[in-house]
PDB file of C-alpha atoms in Angstrom:
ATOM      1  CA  UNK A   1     122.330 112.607  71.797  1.00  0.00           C
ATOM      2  CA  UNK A   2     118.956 111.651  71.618  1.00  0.00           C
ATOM      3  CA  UNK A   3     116.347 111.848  75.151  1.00  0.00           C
ATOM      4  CA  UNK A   4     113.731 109.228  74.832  1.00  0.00           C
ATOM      5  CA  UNK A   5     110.713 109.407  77.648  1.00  0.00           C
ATOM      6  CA  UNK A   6     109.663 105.212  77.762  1.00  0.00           C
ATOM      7  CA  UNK A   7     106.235 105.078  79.177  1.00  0.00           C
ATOM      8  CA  UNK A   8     105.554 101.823  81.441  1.00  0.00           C
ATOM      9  CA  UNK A   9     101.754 101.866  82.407  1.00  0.00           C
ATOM     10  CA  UNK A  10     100.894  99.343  84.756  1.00  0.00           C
ATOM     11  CA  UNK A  11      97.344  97.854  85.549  1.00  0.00           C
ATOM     12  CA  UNK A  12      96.305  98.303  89.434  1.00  0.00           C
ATOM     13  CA  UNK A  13      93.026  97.537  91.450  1.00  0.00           C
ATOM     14  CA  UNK A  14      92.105  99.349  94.537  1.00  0.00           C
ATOM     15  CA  UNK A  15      89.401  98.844  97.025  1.00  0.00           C
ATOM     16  CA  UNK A  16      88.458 102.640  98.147  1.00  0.00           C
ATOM     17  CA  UNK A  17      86.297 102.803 101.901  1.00  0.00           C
ATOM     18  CA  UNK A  18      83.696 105.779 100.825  1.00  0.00           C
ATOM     19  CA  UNK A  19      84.141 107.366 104.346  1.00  0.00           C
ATOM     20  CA  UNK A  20      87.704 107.120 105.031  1.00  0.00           C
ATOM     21  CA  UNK A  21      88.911 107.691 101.206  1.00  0.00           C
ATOM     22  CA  UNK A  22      91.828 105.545 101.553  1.00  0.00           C
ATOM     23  CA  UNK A  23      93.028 102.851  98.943  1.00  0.00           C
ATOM     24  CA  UNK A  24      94.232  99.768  99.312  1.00  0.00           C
ATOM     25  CA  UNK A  25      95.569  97.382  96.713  1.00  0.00           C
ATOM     26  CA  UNK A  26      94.108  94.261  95.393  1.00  0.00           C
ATOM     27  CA  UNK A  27      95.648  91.148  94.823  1.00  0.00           C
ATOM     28  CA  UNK A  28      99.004  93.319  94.108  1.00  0.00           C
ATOM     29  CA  UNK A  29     100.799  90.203  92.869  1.00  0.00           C
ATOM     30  CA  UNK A  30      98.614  89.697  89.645  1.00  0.00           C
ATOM     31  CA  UNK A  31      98.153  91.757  86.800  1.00  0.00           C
ATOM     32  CA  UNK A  32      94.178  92.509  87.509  1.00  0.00           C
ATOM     33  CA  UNK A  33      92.401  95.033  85.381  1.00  0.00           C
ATOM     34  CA  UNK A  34      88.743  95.690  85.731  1.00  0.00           C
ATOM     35  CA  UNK A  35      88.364  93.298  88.864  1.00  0.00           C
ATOM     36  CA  UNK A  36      84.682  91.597  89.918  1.00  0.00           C
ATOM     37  CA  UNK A  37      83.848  90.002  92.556  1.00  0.00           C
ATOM     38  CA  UNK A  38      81.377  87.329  92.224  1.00  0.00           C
ATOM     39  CA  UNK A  39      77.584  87.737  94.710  1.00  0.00           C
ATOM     40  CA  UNK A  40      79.312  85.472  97.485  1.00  0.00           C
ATOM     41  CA  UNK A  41      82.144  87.261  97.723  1.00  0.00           C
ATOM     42  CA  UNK A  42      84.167  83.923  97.342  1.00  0.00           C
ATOM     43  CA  UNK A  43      85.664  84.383  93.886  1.00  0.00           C
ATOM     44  CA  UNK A  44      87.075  87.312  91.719  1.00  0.00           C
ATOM     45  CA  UNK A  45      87.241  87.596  87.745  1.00  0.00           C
ATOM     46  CA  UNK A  46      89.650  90.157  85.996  1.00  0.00           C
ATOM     47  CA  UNK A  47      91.505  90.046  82.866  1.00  0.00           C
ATOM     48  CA  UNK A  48      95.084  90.614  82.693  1.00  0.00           C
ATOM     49  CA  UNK A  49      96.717  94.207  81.153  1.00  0.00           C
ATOM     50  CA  UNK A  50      99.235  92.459  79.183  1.00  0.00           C
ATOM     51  CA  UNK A  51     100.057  91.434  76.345  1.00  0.00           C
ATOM     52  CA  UNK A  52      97.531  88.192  76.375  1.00  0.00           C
ATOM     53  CA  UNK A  53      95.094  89.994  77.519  1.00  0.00           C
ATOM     54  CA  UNK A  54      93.431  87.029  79.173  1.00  0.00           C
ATOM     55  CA  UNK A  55      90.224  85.988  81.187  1.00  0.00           C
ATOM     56  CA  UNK A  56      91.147  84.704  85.123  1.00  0.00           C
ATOM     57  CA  UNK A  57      89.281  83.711  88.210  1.00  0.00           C
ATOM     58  CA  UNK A  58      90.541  83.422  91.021  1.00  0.00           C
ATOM     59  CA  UNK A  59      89.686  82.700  95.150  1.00  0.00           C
ATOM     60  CA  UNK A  60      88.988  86.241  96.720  1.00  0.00           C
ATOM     61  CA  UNK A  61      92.297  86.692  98.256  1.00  0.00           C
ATOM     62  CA  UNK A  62      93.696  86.268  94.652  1.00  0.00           C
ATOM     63  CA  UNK A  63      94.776  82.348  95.244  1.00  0.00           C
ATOM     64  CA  UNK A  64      94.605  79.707  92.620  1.00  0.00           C
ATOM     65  CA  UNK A  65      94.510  81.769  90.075  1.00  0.00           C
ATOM     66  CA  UNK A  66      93.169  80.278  86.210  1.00  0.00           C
ATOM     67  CA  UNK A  67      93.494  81.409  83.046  1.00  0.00           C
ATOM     68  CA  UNK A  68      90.393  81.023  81.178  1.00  0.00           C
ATOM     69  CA  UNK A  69      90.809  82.551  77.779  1.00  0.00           C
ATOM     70  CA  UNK A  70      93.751  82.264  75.397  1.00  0.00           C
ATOM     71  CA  UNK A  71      95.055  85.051  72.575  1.00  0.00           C
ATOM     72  CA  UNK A  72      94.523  86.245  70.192  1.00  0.00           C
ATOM     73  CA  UNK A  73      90.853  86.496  72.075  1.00  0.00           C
ATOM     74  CA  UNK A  74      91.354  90.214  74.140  1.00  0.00           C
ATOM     75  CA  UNK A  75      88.885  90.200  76.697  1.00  0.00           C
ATOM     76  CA  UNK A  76      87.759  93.690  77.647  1.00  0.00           C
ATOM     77  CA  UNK A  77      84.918  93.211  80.217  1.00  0.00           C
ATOM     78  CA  UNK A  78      83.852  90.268  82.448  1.00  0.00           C
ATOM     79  CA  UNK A  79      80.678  89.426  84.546  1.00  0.00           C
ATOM     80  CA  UNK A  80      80.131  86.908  87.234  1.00  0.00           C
ATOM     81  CA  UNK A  81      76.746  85.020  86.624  1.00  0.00           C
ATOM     82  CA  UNK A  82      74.815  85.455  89.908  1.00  0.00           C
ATOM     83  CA  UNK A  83      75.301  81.978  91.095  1.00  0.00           C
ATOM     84  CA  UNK A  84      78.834  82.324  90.032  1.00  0.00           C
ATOM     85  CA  UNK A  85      79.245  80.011  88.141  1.00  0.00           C
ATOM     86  CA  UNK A  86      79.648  81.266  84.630  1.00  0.00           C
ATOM     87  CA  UNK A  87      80.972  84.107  83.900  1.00  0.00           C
ATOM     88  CA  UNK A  88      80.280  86.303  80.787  1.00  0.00           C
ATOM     89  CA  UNK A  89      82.761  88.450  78.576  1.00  0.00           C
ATOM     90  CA  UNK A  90      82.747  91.214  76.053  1.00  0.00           C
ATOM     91  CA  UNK A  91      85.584  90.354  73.974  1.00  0.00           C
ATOM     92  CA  UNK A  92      87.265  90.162  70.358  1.00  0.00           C
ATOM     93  CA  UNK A  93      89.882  88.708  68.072  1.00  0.00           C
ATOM     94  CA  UNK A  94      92.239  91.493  66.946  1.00  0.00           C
ATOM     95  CA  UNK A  95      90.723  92.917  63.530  1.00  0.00           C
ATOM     96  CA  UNK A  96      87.116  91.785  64.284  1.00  0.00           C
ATOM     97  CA  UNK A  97      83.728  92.924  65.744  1.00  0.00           C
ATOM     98  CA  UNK A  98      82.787  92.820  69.424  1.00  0.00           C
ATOM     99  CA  UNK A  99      80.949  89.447  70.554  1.00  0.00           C
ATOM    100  CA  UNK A 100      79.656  88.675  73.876  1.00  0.00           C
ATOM    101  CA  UNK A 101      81.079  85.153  74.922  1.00  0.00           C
ATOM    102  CA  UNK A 102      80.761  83.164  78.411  1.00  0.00           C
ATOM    103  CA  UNK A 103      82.238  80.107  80.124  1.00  0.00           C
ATOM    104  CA  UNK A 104      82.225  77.757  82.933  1.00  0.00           C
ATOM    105  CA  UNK A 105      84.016  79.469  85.846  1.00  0.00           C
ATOM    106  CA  UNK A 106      85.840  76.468  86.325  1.00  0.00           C
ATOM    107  CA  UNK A 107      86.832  76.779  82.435  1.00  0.00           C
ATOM    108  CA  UNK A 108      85.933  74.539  80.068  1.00  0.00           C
ATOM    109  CA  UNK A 109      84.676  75.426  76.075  1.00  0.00           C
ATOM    110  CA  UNK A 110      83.922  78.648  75.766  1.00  0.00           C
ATOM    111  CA  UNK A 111      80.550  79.675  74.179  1.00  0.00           C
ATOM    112  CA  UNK A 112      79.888  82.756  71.632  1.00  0.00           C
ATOM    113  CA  UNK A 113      76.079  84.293  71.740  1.00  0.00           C
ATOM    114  CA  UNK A 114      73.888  83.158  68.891  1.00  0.00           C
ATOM    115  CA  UNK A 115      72.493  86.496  67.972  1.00  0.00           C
ATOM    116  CA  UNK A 116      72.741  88.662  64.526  1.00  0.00           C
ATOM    117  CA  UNK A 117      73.733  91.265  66.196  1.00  0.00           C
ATOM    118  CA  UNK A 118      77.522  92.410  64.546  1.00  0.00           C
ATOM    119  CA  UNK A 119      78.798  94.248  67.537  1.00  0.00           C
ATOM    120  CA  UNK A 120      78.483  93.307  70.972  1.00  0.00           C
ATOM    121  CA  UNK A 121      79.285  94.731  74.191  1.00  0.00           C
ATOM    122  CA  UNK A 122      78.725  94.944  78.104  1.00  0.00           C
ATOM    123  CA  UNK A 123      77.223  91.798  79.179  1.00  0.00           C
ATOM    124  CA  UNK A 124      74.538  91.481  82.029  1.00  0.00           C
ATOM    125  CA  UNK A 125      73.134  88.484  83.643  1.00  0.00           C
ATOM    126  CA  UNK A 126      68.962  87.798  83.992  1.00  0.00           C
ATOM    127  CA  UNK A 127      68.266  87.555  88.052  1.00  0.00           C
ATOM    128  CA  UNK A 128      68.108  83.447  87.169  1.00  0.00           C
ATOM    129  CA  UNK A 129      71.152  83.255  85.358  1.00  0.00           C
ATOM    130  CA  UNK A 130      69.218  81.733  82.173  1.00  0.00           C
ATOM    131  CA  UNK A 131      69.864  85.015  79.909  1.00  0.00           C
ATOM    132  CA  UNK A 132      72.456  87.678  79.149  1.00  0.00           C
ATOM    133  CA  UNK A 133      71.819  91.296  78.239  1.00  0.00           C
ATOM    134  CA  UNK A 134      73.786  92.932  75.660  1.00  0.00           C
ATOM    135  CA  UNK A 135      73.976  96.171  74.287  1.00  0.00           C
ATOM    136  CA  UNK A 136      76.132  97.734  71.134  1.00  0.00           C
ATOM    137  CA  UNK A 137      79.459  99.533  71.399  1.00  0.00           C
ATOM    138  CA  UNK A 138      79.613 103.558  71.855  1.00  0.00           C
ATOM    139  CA  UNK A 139      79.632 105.287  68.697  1.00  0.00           C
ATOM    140  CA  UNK A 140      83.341 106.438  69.595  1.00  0.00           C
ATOM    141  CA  UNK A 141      83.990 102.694  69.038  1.00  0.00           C
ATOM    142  CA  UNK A 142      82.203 101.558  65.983  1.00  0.00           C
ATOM    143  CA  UNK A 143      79.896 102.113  63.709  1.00  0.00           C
ATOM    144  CA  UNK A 144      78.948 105.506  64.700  1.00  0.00           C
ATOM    145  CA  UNK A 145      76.017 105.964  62.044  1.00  0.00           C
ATOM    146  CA  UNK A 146      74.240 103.088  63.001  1.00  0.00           C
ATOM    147  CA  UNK A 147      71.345 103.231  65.953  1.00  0.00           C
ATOM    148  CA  UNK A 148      71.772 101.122  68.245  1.00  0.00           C
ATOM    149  CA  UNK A 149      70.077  99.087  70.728  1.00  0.00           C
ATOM    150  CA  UNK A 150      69.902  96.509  73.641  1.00  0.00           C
ATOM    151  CA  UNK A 151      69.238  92.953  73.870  1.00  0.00           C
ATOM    152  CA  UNK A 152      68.368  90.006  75.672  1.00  0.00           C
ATOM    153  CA  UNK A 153      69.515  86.418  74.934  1.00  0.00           C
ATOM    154  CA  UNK A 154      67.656  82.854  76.059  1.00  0.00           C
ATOM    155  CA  UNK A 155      71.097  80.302  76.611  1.00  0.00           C
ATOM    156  CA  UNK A 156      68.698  77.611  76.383  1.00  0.00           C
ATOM    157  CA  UNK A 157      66.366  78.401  73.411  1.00  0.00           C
ATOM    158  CA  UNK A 158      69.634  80.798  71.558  1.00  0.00           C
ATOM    159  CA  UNK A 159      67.180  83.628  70.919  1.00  0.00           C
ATOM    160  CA  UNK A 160      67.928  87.105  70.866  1.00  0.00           C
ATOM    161  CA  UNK A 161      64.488  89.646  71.446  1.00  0.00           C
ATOM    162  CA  UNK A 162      64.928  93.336  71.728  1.00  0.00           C
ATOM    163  CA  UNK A 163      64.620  94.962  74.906  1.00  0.00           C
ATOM    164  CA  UNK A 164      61.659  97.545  74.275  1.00  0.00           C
ATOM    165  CA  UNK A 165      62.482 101.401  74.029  1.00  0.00           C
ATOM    166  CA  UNK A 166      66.158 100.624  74.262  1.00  0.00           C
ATOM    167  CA  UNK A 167      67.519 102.432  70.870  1.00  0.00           C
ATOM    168  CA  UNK A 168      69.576 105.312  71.550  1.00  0.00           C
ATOM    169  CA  UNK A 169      71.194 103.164  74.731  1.00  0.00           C
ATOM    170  CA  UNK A 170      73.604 101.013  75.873  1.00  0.00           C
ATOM    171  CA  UNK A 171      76.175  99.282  78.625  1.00  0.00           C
ATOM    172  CA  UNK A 172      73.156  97.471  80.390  1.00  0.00           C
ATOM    173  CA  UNK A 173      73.822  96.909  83.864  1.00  0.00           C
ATOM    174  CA  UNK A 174      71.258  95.102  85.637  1.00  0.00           C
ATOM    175  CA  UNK A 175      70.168  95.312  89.261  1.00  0.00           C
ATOM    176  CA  UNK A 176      70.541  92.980  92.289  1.00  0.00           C
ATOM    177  CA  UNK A 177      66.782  92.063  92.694  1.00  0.00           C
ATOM    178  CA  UNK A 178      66.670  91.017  88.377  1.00  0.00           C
ATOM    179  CA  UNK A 179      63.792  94.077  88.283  1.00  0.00           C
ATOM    180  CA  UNK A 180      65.381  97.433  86.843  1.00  0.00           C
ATOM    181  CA  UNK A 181      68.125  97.872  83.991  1.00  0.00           C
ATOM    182  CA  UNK A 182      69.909 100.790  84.181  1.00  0.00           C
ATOM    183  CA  UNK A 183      71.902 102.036  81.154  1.00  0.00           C
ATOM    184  CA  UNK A 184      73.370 105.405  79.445  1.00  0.00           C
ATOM    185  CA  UNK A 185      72.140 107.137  76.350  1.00  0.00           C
ATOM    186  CA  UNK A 186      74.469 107.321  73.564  1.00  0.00           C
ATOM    187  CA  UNK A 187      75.384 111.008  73.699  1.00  0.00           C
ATOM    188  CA  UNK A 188      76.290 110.286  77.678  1.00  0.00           C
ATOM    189  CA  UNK A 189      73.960 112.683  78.936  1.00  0.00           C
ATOM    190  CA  UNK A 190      71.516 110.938  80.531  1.00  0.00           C
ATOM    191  CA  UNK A 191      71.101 107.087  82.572  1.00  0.00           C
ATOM    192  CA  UNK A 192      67.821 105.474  81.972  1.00  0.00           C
ATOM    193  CA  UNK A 193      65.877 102.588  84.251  1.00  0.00           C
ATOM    194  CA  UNK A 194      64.267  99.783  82.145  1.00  0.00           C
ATOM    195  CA  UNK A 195      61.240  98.062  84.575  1.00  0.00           C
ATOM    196  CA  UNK A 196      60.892  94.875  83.240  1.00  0.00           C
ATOM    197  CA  UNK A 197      57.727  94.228  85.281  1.00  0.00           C
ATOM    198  CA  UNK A 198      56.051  97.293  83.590  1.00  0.00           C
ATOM    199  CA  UNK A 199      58.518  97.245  80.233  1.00  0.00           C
ATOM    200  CA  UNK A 200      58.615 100.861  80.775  1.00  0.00           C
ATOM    201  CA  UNK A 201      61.837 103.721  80.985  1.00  0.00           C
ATOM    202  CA  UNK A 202      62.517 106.344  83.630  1.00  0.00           C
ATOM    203  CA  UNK A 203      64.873 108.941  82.095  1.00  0.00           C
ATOM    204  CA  UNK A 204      67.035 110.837  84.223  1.00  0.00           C
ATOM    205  CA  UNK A 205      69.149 113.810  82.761  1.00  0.00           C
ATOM    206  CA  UNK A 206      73.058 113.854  84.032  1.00  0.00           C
ATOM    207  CA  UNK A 207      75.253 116.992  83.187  1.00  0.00           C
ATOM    208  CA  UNK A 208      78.197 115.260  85.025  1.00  0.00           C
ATOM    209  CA  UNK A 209      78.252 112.836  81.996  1.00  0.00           C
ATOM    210  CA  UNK A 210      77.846 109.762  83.096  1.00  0.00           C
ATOM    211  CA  UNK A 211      79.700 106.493  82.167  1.00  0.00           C
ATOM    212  CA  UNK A 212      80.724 102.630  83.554  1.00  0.00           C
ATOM    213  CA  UNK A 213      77.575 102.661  85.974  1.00  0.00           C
ATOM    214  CA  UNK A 214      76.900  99.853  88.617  1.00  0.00           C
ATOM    215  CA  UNK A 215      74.554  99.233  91.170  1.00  0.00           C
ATOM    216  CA  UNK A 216      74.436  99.850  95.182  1.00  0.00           C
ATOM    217  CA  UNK A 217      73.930  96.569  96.677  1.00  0.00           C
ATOM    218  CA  UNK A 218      70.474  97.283  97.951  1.00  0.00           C
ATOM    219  CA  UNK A 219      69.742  98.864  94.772  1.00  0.00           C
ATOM    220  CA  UNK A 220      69.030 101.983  96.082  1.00  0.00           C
ATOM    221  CA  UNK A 221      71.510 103.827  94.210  1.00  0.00           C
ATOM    222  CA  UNK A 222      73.032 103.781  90.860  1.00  0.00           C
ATOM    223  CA  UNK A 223      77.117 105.033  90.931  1.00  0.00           C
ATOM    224  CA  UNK A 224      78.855 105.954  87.563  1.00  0.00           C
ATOM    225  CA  UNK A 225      82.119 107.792  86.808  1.00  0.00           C
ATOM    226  CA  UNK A 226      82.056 111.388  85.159  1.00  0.00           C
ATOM    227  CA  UNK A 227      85.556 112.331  84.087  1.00  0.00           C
ATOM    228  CA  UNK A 228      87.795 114.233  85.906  1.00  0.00           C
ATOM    229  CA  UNK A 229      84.678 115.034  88.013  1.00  0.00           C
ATOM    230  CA  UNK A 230      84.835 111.653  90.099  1.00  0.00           C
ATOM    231  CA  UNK A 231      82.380 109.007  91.112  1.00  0.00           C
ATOM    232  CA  UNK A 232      79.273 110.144  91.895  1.00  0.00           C
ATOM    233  CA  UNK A 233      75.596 108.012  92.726  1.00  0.00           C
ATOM    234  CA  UNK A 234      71.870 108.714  91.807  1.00  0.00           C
ATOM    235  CA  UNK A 235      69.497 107.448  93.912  1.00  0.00           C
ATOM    236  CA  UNK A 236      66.855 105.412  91.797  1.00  0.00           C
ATOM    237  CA  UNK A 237      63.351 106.102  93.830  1.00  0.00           C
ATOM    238  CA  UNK A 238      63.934 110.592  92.667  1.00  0.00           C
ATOM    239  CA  UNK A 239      67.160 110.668  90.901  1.00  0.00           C
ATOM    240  CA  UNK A 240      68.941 112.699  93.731  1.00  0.00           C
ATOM    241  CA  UNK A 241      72.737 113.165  92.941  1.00  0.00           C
ATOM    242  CA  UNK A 242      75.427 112.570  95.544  1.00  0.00           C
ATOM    243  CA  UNK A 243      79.233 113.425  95.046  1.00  0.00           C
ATOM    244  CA  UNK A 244      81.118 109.712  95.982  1.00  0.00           C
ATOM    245  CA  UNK A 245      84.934 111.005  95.696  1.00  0.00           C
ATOM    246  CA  UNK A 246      87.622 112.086  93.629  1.00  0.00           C
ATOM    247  CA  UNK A 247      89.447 109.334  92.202  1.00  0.00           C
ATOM    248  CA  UNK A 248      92.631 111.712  91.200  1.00  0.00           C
ATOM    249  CA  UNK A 249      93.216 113.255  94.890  1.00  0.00           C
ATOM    250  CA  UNK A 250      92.868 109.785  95.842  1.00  0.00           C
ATOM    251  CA  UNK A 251      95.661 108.362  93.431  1.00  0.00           C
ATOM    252  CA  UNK A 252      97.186 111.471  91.614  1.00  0.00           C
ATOM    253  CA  UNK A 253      99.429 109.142  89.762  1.00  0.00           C
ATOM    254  CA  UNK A 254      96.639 107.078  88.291  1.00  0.00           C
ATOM    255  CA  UNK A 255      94.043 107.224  85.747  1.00  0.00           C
ATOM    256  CA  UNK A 256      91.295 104.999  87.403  1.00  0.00           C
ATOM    257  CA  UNK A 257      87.601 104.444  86.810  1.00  0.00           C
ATOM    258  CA  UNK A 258      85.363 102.800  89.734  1.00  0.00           C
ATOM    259  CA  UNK A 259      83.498  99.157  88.307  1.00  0.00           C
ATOM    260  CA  UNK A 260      81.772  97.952  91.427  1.00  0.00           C
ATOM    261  CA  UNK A 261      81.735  97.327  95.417  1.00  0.00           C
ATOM    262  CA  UNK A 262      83.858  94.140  97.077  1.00  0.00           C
ATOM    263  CA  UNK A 263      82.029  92.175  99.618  1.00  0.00           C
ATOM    264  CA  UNK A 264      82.730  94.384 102.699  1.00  0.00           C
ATOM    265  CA  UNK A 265      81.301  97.668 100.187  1.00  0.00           C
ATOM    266  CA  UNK A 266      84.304  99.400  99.682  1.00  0.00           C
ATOM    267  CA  UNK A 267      84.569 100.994  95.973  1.00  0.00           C
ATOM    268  CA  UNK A 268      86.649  98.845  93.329  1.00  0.00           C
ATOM    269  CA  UNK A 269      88.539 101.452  90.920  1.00  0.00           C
ATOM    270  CA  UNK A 270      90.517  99.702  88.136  1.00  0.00           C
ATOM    271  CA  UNK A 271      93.504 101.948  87.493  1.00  0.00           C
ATOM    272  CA  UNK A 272      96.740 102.740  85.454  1.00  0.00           C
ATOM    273  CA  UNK A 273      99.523 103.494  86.698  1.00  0.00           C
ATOM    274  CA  UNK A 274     101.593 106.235  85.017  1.00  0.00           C
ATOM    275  CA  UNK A 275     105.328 105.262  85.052  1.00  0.00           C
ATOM    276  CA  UNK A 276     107.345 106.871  83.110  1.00  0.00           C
ATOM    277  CA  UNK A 277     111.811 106.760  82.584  1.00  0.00           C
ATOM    278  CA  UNK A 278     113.887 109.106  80.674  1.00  0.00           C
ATOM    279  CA  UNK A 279     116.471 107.406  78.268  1.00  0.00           C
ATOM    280  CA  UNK A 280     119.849 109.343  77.275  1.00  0.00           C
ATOM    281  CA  UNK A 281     120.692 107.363  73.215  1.00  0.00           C
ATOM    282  CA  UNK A 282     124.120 108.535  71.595  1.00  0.00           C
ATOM    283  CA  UNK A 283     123.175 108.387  68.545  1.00  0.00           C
ATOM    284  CA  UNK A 284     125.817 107.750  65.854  1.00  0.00           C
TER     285      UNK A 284
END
């Protein structure tokens, strides 16, 4: 006989309360990995952990869901515009580099950046909605020789301009008020702020090794994940450190990351379920 463990791991997203720790399911009926909720709180983007591997939007309460994106296009990371109503991608065709891509959010042809830039990843939006911010996949992705940088694309004029002082960092993540950018190093040791009214950088050394930051929504703080170590938050104005919570005592059967806030504040964590069935084969 021949024992077989079959692995089943299923895509979850969870709204956390910081103060209470508890977790609640989101929109349990749909496949929803990496959920956002757009500024107004009216509309939700994910993309689905299956197979297709498809772009949605959706009313807040998960209704009406659409598909946006087809295979073989695998979208890995979506971003509301912040009038909601485009939303941007980091996505690729099985075999092929990165790109950064963005639609209508009521679907509609779907647009690729104009930019000679071979990888692409974690788009951005410009505080007007007129631009998106790119950066280059982690060296445990691609190219891992190659220094990389971040960037800022014009939808109207199609041209890409380098963001000043940004090699050696990526995943941009802008903040609510359009002012600061904050973003990781390479080596994940450290999350830098990018004033764009004084084009200057603020670096802040993190031993907790920081990664998928996003913003407060007063802008006060930055969060980010670090590991097995949580969610934790840096305040911007002197780079004070706060533990958030432990995402494993929360869900001890999941492997989770946190990606944002929902409208009422409560922490989004997209998470894996580990499910996992023992199989009994006679094997002749």
């Amino acid at each position: 006989r021949l024992f077989v463990l079959g692995l089943n791991p299923l895509a979850e997203a969870y709204a956390v309360d910081p103060k209470d720790k508890r977790p609640v399911q989101l929109l349990p009926k749909l496949p929803a990995y990496n959920l956002t909720f757009a500024r107004d709180g009216k509309w939700v983007s994910f993309f689905s952990q299956d197979a297709t591997k498809s772009l949605w939007r959706a009313h807040a309460d998960g209704t009406s869901p659409t598909q946006l994106t087809s295979p073989p296009l695998e979208v890995v990371y979506p971003a509301f515009s912040p009038d909601a109503s485009r939303i941007a991608m980091m996505a690729r065709i099985p075999g092929q580099p990165f790109k950064i891509y963005w639609v209508n959010a009521d679907g509609g042809t779907l647009h690729e950046l104009r930019t000679d830039v071979t990888n692409q990843a974690d788009p951005t939006w410009s505080a007007d909605g007129q631009s998106i911010i790119f950066g280059e996949p982690t060296n445990l992705w691609v190219e891992s020789g190659k220094q990389k940088a971040m960037y800022i694309s014009d939808l109207k004029s199609g041209q890409t301009s380098k963001i000043p002082g940004s090699d050696g960092w990526f995943c941009p993540r802008m903040s609510p008020d359009g002012r600061t950018l904050a973003a990781l190093s390479l080596d994940l040791k450290r999350i830098g702020l990018f004033d764009f009214q004084t084009a200057r950088w603020r670096d802040l050394p993190q031993p907790k090794g920081p990664n998928g930051p996003f913003w407060s929504a007063d802008g006060q703080w930055v969060y980010f994940n670090a590991g097995e170590d949580g969610v934790w938050r840096l305040r911007v104005r002197d780079g004070h450190r706060e533990f958030v919570l432990s995402t494993s005592s929360i869900l001890p059967n999941h492997s989770c990351v946190a990606t944002g806030f929902t409208p009422k504040q409560f922490i989004i964590l997209a998470c894996i379920r580990r499910s996992s069935d023992l199989y009994e084969l006679d094997w002749e």
